[in-house]
Coordinates of C-alpha atoms and ligand atoms in Angstrom, one line a residue:
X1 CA 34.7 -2.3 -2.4
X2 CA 31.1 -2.9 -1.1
X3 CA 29.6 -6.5 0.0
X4 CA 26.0 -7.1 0.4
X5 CA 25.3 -8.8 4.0
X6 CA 23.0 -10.9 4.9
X7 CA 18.6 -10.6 4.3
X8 CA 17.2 -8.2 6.6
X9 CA 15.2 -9.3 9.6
X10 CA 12.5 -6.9 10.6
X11 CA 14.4 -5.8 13.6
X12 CA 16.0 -3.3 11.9
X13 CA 13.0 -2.5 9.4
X14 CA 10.6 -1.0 12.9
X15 CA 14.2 0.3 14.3
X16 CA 14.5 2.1 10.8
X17 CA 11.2 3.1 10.6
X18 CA 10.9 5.1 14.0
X19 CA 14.6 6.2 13.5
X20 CA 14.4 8.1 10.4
X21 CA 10.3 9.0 10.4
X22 CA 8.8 6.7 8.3
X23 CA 6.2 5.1 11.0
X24 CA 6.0 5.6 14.8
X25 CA 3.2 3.8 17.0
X26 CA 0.0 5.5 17.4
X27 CA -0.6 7.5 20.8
X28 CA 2.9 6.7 22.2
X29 CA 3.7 8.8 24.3
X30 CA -0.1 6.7 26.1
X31 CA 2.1 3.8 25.7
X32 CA 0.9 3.3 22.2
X33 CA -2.7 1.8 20.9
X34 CA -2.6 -2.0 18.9
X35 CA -3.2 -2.3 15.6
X36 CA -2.8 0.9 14.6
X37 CA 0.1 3.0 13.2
X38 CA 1.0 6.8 12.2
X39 CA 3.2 7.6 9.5
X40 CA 5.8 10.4 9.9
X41 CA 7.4 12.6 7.2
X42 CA 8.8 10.2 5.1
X43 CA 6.5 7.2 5.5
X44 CA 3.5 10.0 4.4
X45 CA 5.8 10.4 1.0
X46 CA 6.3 7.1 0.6
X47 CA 2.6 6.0 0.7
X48 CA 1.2 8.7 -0.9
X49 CA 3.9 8.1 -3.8
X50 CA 2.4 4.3 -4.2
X51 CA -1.3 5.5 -4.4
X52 CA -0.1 8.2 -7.0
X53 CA 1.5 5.6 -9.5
X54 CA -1.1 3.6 -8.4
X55 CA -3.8 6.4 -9.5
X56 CA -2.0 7.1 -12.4
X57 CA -1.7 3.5 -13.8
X58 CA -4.7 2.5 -13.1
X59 CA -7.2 5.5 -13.9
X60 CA -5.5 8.0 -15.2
X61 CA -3.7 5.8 -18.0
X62 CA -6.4 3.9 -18.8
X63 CA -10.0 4.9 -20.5
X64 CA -11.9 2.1 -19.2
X65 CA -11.2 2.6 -15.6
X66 CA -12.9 5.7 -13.5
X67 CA -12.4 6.8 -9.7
X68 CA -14.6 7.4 -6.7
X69 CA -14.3 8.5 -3.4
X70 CA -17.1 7.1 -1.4
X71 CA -17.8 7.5 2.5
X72 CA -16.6 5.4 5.3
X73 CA -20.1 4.7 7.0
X74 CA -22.8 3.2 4.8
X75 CA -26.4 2.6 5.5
X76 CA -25.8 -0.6 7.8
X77 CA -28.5 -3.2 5.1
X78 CA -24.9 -2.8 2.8
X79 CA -23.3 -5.1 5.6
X80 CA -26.4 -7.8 5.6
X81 CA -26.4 -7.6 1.9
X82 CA -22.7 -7.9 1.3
X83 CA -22.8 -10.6 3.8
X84 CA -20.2 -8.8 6.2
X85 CA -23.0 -9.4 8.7
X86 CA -23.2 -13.3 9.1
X87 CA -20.4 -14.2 7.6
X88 CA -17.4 -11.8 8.2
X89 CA -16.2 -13.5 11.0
X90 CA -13.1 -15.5 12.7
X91 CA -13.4 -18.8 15.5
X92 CA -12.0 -17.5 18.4
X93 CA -10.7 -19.4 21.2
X94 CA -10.1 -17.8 24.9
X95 CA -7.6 -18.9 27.7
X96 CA -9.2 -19.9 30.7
X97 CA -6.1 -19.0 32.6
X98 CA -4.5 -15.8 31.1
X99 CA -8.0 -14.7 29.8
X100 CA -5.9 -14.1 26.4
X101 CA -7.6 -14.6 22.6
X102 CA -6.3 -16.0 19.9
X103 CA -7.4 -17.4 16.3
X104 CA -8.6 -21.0 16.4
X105 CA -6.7 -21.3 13.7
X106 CA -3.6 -19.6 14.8
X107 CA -3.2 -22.5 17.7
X108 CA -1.2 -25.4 17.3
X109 CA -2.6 -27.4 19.8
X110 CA -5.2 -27.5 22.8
X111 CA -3.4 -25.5 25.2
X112 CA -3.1 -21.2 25.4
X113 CA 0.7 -20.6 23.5
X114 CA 1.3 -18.2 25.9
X115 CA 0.5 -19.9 29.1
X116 CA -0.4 -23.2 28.6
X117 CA -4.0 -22.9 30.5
X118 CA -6.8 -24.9 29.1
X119 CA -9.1 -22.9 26.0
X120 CA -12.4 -22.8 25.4
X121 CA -14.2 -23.9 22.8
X122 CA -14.3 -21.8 19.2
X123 CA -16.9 -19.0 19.4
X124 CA -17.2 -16.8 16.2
X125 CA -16.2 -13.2 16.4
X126 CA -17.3 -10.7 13.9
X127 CA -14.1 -8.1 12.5
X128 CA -16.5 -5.3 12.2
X129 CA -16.6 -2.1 14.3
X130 CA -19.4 -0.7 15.1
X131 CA -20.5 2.8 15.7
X132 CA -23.3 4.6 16.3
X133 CA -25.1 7.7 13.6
X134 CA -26.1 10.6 15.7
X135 CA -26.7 10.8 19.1
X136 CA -28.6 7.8 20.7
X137 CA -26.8 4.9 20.6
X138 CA -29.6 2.1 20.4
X139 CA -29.8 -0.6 16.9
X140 CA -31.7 1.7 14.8
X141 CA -28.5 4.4 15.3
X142 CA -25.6 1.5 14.7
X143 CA -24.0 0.9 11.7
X144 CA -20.1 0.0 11.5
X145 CA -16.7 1.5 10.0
X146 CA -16.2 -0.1 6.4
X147 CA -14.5 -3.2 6.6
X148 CA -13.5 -3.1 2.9
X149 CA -13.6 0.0 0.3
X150 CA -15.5 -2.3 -2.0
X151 CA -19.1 -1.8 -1.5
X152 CA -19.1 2.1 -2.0
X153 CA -18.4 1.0 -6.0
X154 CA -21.0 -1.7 -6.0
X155 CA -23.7 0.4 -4.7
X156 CA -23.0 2.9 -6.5
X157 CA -22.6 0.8 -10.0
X158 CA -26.0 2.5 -11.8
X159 CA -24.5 6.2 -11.1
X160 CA -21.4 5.8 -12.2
X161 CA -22.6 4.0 -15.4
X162 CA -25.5 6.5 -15.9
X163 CA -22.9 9.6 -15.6
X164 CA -20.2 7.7 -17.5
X165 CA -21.8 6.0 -20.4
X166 CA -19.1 3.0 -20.2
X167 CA -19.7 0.1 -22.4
X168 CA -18.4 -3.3 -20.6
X169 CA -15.9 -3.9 -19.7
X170 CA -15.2 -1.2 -17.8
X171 CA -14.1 -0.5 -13.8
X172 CA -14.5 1.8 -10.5
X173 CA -11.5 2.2 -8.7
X174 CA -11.1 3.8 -5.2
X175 CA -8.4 4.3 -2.7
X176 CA -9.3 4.7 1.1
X177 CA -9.4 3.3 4.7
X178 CA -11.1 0.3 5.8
X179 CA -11.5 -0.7 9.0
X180 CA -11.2 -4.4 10.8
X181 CA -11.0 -5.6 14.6
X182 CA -8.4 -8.1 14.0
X183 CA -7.8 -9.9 16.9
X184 CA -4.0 -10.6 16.4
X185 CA -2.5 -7.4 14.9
X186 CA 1.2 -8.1 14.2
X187 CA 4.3 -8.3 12.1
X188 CA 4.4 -4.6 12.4
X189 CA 1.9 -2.6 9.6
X190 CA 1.2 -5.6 8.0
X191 CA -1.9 -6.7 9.7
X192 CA -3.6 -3.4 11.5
X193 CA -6.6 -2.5 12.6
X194 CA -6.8 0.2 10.5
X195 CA -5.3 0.5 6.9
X196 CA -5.8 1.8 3.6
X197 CA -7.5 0.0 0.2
X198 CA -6.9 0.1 -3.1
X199 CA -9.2 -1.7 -5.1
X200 CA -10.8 -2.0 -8.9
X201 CA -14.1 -3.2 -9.2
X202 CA -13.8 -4.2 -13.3
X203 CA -17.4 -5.3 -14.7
X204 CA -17.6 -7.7 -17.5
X205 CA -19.8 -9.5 -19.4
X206 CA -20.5 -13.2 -18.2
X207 CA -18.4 -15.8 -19.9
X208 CA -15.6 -13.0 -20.5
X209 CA -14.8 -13.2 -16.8
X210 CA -12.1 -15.6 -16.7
X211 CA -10.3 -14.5 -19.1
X212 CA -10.6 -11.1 -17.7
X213 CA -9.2 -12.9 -13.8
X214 CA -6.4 -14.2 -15.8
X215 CA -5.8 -10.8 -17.5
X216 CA -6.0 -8.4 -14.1
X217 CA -3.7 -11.8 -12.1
X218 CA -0.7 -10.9 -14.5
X219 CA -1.1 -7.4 -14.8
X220 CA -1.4 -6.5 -10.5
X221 CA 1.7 -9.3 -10.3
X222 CA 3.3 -7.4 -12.7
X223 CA 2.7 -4.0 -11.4
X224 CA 4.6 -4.9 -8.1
X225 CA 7.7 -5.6 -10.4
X226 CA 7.3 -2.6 -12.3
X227 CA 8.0 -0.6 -8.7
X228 CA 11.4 -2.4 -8.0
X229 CA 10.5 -5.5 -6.2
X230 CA 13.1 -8.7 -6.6
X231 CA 10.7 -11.0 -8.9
X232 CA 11.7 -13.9 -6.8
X233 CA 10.2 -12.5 -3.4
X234 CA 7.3 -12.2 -5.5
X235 CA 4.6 -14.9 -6.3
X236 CA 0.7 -15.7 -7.0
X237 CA -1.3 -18.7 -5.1
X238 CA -4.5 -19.5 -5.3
X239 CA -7.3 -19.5 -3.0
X240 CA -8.6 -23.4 -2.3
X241 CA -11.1 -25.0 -0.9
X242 CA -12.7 -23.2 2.4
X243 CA -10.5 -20.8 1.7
X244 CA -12.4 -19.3 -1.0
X245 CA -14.4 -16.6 -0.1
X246 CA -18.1 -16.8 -0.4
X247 CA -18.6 -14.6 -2.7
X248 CA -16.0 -16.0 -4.9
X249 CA -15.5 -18.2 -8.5
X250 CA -11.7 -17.9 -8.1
X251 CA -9.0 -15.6 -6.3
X252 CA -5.1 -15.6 -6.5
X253 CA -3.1 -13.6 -3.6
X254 CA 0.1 -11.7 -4.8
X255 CA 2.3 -12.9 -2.0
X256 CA 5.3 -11.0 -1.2
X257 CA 8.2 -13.2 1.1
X258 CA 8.3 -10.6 4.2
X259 CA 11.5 -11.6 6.8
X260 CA 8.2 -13.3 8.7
X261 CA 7.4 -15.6 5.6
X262 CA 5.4 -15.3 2.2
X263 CA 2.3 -13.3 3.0
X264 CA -0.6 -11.8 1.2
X265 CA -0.3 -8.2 -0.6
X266 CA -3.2 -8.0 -3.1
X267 CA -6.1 -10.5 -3.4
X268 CA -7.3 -10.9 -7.2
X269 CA -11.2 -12.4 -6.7
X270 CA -13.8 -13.4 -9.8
X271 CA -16.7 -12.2 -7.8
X272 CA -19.4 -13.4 -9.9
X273 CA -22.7 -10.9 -10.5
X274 CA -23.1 -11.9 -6.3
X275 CA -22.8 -8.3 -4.9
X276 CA -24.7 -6.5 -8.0
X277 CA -27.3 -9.2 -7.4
X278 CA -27.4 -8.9 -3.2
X279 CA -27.8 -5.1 -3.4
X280 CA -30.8 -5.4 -5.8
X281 CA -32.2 -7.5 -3.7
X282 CA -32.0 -5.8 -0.3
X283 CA -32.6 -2.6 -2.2
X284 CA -34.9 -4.1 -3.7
X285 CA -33.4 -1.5 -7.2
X286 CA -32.9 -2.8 -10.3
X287 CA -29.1 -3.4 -11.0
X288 CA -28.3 -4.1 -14.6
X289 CA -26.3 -2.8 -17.6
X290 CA -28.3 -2.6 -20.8
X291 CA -26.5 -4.4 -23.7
X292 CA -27.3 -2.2 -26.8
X293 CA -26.1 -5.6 -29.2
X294 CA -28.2 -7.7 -28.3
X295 CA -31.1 -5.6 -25.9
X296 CA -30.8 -7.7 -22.8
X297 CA -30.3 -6.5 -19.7
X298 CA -27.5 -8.5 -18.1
X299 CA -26.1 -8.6 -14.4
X300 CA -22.0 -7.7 -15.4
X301 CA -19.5 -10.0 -13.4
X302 CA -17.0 -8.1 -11.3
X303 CA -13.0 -9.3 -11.6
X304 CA -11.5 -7.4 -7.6
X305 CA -8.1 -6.7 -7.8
X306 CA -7.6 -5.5 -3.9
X307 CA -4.4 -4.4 -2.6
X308 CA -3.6 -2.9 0.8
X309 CA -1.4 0.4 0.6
X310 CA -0.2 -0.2 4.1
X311 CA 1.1 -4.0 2.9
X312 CA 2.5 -2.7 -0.1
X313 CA 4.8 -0.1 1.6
X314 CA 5.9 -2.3 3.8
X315 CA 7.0 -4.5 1.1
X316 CA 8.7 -2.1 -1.0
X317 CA 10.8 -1.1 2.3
X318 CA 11.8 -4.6 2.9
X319 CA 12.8 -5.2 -0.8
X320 CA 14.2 -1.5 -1.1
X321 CA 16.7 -2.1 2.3
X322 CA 19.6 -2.9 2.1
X323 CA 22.9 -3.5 4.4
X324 CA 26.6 -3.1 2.5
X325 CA 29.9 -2.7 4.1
X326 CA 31.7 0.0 2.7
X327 CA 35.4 0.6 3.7
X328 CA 34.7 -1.6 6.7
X329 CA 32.0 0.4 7.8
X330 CA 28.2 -0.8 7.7
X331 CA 25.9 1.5 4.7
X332 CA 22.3 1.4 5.3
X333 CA 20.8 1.8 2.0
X334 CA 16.7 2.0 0.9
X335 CA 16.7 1.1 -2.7
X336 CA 13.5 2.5 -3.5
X337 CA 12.1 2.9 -7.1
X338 CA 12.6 6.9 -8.2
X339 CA 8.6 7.3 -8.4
X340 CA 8.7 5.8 -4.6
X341 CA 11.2 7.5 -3.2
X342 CA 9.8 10.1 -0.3
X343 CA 12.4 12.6 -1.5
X344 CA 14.2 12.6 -5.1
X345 CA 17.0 15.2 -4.2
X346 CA 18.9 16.5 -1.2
X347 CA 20.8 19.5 -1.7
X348 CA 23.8 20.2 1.3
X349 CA 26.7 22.8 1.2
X350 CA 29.8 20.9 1.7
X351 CA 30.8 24.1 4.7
X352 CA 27.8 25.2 6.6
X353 CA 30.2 28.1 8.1
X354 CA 30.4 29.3 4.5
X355 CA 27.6 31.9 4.0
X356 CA 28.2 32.0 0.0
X357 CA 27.9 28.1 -0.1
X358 CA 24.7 27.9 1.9
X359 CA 23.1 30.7 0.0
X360 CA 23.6 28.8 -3.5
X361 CA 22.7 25.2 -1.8
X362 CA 19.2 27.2 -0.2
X363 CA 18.9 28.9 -3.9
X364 CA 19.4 25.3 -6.2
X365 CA 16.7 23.5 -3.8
X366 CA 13.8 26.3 -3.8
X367 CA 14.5 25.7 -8.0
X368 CA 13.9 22.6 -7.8
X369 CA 11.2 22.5 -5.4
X370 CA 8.5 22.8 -8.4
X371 CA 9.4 20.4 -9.7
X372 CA 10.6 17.5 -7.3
X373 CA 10.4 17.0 -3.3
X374 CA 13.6 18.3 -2.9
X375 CA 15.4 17.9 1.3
X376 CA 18.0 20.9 2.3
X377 CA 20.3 19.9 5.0
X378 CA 23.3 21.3 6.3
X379 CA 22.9 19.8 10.1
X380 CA 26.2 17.2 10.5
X381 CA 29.1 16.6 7.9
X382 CA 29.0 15.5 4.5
X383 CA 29.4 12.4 5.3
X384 CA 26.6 11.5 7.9
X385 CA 24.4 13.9 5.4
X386 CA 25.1 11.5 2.4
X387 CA 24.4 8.0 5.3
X388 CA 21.1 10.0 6.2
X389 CA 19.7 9.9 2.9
X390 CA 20.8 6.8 1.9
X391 CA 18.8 5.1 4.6
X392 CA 15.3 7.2 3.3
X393 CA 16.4 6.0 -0.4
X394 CA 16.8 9.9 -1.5
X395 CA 18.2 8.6 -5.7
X396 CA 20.8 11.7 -5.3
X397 CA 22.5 14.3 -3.6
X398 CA 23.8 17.6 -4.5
X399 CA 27.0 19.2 -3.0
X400 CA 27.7 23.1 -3.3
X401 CA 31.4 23.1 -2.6
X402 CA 34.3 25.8 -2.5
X403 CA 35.2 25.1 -6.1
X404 CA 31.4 25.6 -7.2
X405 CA 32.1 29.2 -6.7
X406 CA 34.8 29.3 -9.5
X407 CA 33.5 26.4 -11.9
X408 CA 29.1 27.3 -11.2
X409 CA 29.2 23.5 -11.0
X410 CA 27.8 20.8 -8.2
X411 CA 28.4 17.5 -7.5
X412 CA 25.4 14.6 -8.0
X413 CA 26.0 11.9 -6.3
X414 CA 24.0 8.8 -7.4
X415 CA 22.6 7.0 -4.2
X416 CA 23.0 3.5 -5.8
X417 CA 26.7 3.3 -6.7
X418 CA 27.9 6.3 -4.7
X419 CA 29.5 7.5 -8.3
X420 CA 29.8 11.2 -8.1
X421 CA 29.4 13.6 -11.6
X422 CA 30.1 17.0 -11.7
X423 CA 27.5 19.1 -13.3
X424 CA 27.2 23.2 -14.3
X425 CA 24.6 24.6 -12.2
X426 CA 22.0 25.5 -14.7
X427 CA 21.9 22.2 -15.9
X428 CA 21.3 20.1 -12.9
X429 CA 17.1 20.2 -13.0
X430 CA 17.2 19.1 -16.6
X431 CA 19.4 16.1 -15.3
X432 CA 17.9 15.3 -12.5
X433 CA 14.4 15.4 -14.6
X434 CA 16.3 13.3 -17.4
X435 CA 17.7 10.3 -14.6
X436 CA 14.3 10.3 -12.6
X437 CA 12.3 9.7 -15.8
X438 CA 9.9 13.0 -14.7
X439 CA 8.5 14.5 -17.4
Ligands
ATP1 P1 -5.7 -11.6 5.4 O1 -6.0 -13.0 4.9 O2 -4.3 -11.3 5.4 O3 -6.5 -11.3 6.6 P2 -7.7 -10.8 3.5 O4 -7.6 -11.9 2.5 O5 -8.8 -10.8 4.5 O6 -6.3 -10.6 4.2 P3 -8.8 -9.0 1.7 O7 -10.2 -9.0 2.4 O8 -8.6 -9.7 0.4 O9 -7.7 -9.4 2.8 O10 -8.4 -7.4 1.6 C1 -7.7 -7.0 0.5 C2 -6.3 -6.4 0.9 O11 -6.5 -5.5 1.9 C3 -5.3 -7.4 1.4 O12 -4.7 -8.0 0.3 C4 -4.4 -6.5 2.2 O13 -3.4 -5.9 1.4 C5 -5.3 -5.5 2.8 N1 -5.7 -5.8 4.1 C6 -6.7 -6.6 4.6 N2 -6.7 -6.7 5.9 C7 -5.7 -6.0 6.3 C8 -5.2 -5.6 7.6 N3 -5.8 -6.1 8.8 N4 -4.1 -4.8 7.7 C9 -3.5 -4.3 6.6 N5 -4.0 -4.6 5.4 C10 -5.0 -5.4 5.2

């Protein structure tokens, strides 16, 4: 009999993380760098998987939707047009005493919440990093690391449409990394310094555009569900007041209820024709889609769906983990969606002394290499092999015991319920394909 314990704390999410390879601090063995993480061997799966089905339901399923890939640094007028240069800032507050920083908003009262010392007063503090083209570093040379992957589709809205042809609605989407100099990077990869995009910039025609925000709020809330995660750790809110950005009609957050509290995944703005129009301006290009039904020239509004790929792995390993006690011992388990999972199938021989077992474990995971990631092990027992992919959320395991040399059959075992089939050898990639849903 198994028992589910208790919700996880995120304790044992970093302890996890480092233990089995999914994220390790950047420059540790310096003593490791703030706001900034590296992922190991299974974390670089794991990511790379959610920007894949990402990819392939956004773009690659869909006929209205097209990629780009543009560059980090931009001409530095993008960041006064886009308004990144007045206005993409936070009020900061600094302790007299300790000579720490902190939000304005992120204090309760008047007095430093680490020492108690008196603060100043709020100053602004812009979240972009700067850097400097080539090799004199004076004003005409700086420009800064993208602070969202956004602009690189506005600006580049009349080449895509002029390659493309696309008749509105239609979108640009683009994965990459941004860049921000948060002040208080915390709660592990959830607010960094430097993280990863994905975002849809969808162009409609004015007066379609709500409709079109309602249509993109249900399908990214959706989308999350779709992947595995619990429905009711899952919710939308939307933006009020001085919250809303200023480029913004309307924006809804898809909130996800980390062990720290319900925070932000995936922003969903109405951006208006703002950033089309600011561009033309500071361009001073013309910016416009030709309507061939009625011959106007019209300034398309822009629905953002935005999510962070960073945030969005870090919620699916929350939701996939999982603590059970099993015959009175603890089981770790990642529950991961099949698509998410860093490896579908580990292959072990049951004796690693046998030299006829491990040749026929070796020779069933190079055939399935082609066609899944696919883990041989044959380092510890059976049973710390089986615990070891259970906490990386590895859907099954395949044993090649004595009796496989009699029967030519293996043992799946299903990572879930622990219920083990027996299967001939020359059909275990058809089942595997068949229970991963891999076509
Ligand atoms: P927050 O309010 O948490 O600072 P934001 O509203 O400024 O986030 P957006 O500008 O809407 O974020 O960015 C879109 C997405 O990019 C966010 O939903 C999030 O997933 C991701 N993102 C933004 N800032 C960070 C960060 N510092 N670290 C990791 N991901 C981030």
């Amino acid at each position: 009999m198994s028992e589910e314990m208790t919700t996880v704390d995120m304790g044992a999410i970093v302890s996890l993380c480092k233990r089995r390879g999914f994220i390790f601090q950047s420059s540790e063995i310096y003593g490791g760098v703030s706001g900034s993480w590296d992922y190991g061997p299974f974390g670089v799966e794991l990511k790379r998987n959610i920007k894949n089905v990402w990819w392939r339901d956004m773009v690659q399923r869909r006929d209205e939707i097209i990629g780009l890939d543009a560059g980090i640094l931009m001409h530095p007028r993008v960041w006064e047009a886009s308004g990144h240069v007045e206005g993409f800032a936070d009020p900061l507050v600094d302790c007299k005493s300790c000579k720490k920083r902190f939000r304005a908003d992120h204090v309760q009262d008047d007095r430093c919440p680490e020492c108690g010392g008196e603060l100043t007063e709020p100053r602004m503090f812009n979240l972009m990093l700067k850097t400097f083209l080539g090799p004199v570093e004076d004003e005409a040379s700086m420009t800064y690391l993208r602070p969202e992957t956004a602009q690189g589709m506005f600006v580049n809205f009349a080449n895509v449409l002029d390659v493309s042809r696309k008749k509105l609605p239609f979108g640009i989407a683009q994965i990459g990394k941004a860049f921000r100099n948060e002040i208080t990077p915390r709660n592990f990869t959830f607010r960094t310094r430097e993280f990863e995009q994905m975002e849809i910039e969808y162009f409609v025609k004015p007066g379609t555009d709500e409709e079109w925000h309602e249509r993109w709020v249900k399908e990214r809330f959706e989308w999350y569900i779709q992947y595995g995660m619990r429905r009711e750790y899952v919710r939308l809110r939307q933006h009020e007041g001085a919250e809303l950005a200023h480029y913004a009609k309307a924006t809804y957050d898809v909130e996800y209820l980390f062990p720290f509290g319900w925070a932000e995944l995936e922003g969903i703005s109405n951006r208006t024709d703002f950033d089309l129009r600011q561009h033309a301006l500071y361009s001073g290009r013309e910016i416009a889609y030709f309507d061939e039904d009625t011959g106007e020239r019209i300034v398309p509004y822009i629905i953002e769906p935005s999510g962070g790929v960073d945030r969005a792995a870090l919620a699916f390993l929350v939701d996939a983990y999982h603590e059970q006690r099993v015959r009175g011992r603890k089981r770790v388990v990642l529950r991961f969606h099949p698509d998410l999972a860093p490896i579908k199938v580990a292959v072990f021989p049951l004796l690693r002394n046998r030299p006829e077992l491990v040749a026929l474990a070796k020779e069933i995971a190079s055939e399935l290499r082609p066609h899944m990631m696919t883990l041989y092990d044959d380092t510890a027992s059976i049973g710390r092999l089986y615990r070891r992919q259970d906490e990386i959320g590895t859907p099954f395991c395949i044993t090649v015991d004595v009796q496989t040399l009699e029967d030519n059959a293996v043992t799946i075992r299903d990572r879930d319920n622990m219920e083990q089939i027996r299967v001939a050898v020359p059909e275990v990639k058809d089942t595997l394909l068949e229970k991963l849903s891999i076509c």
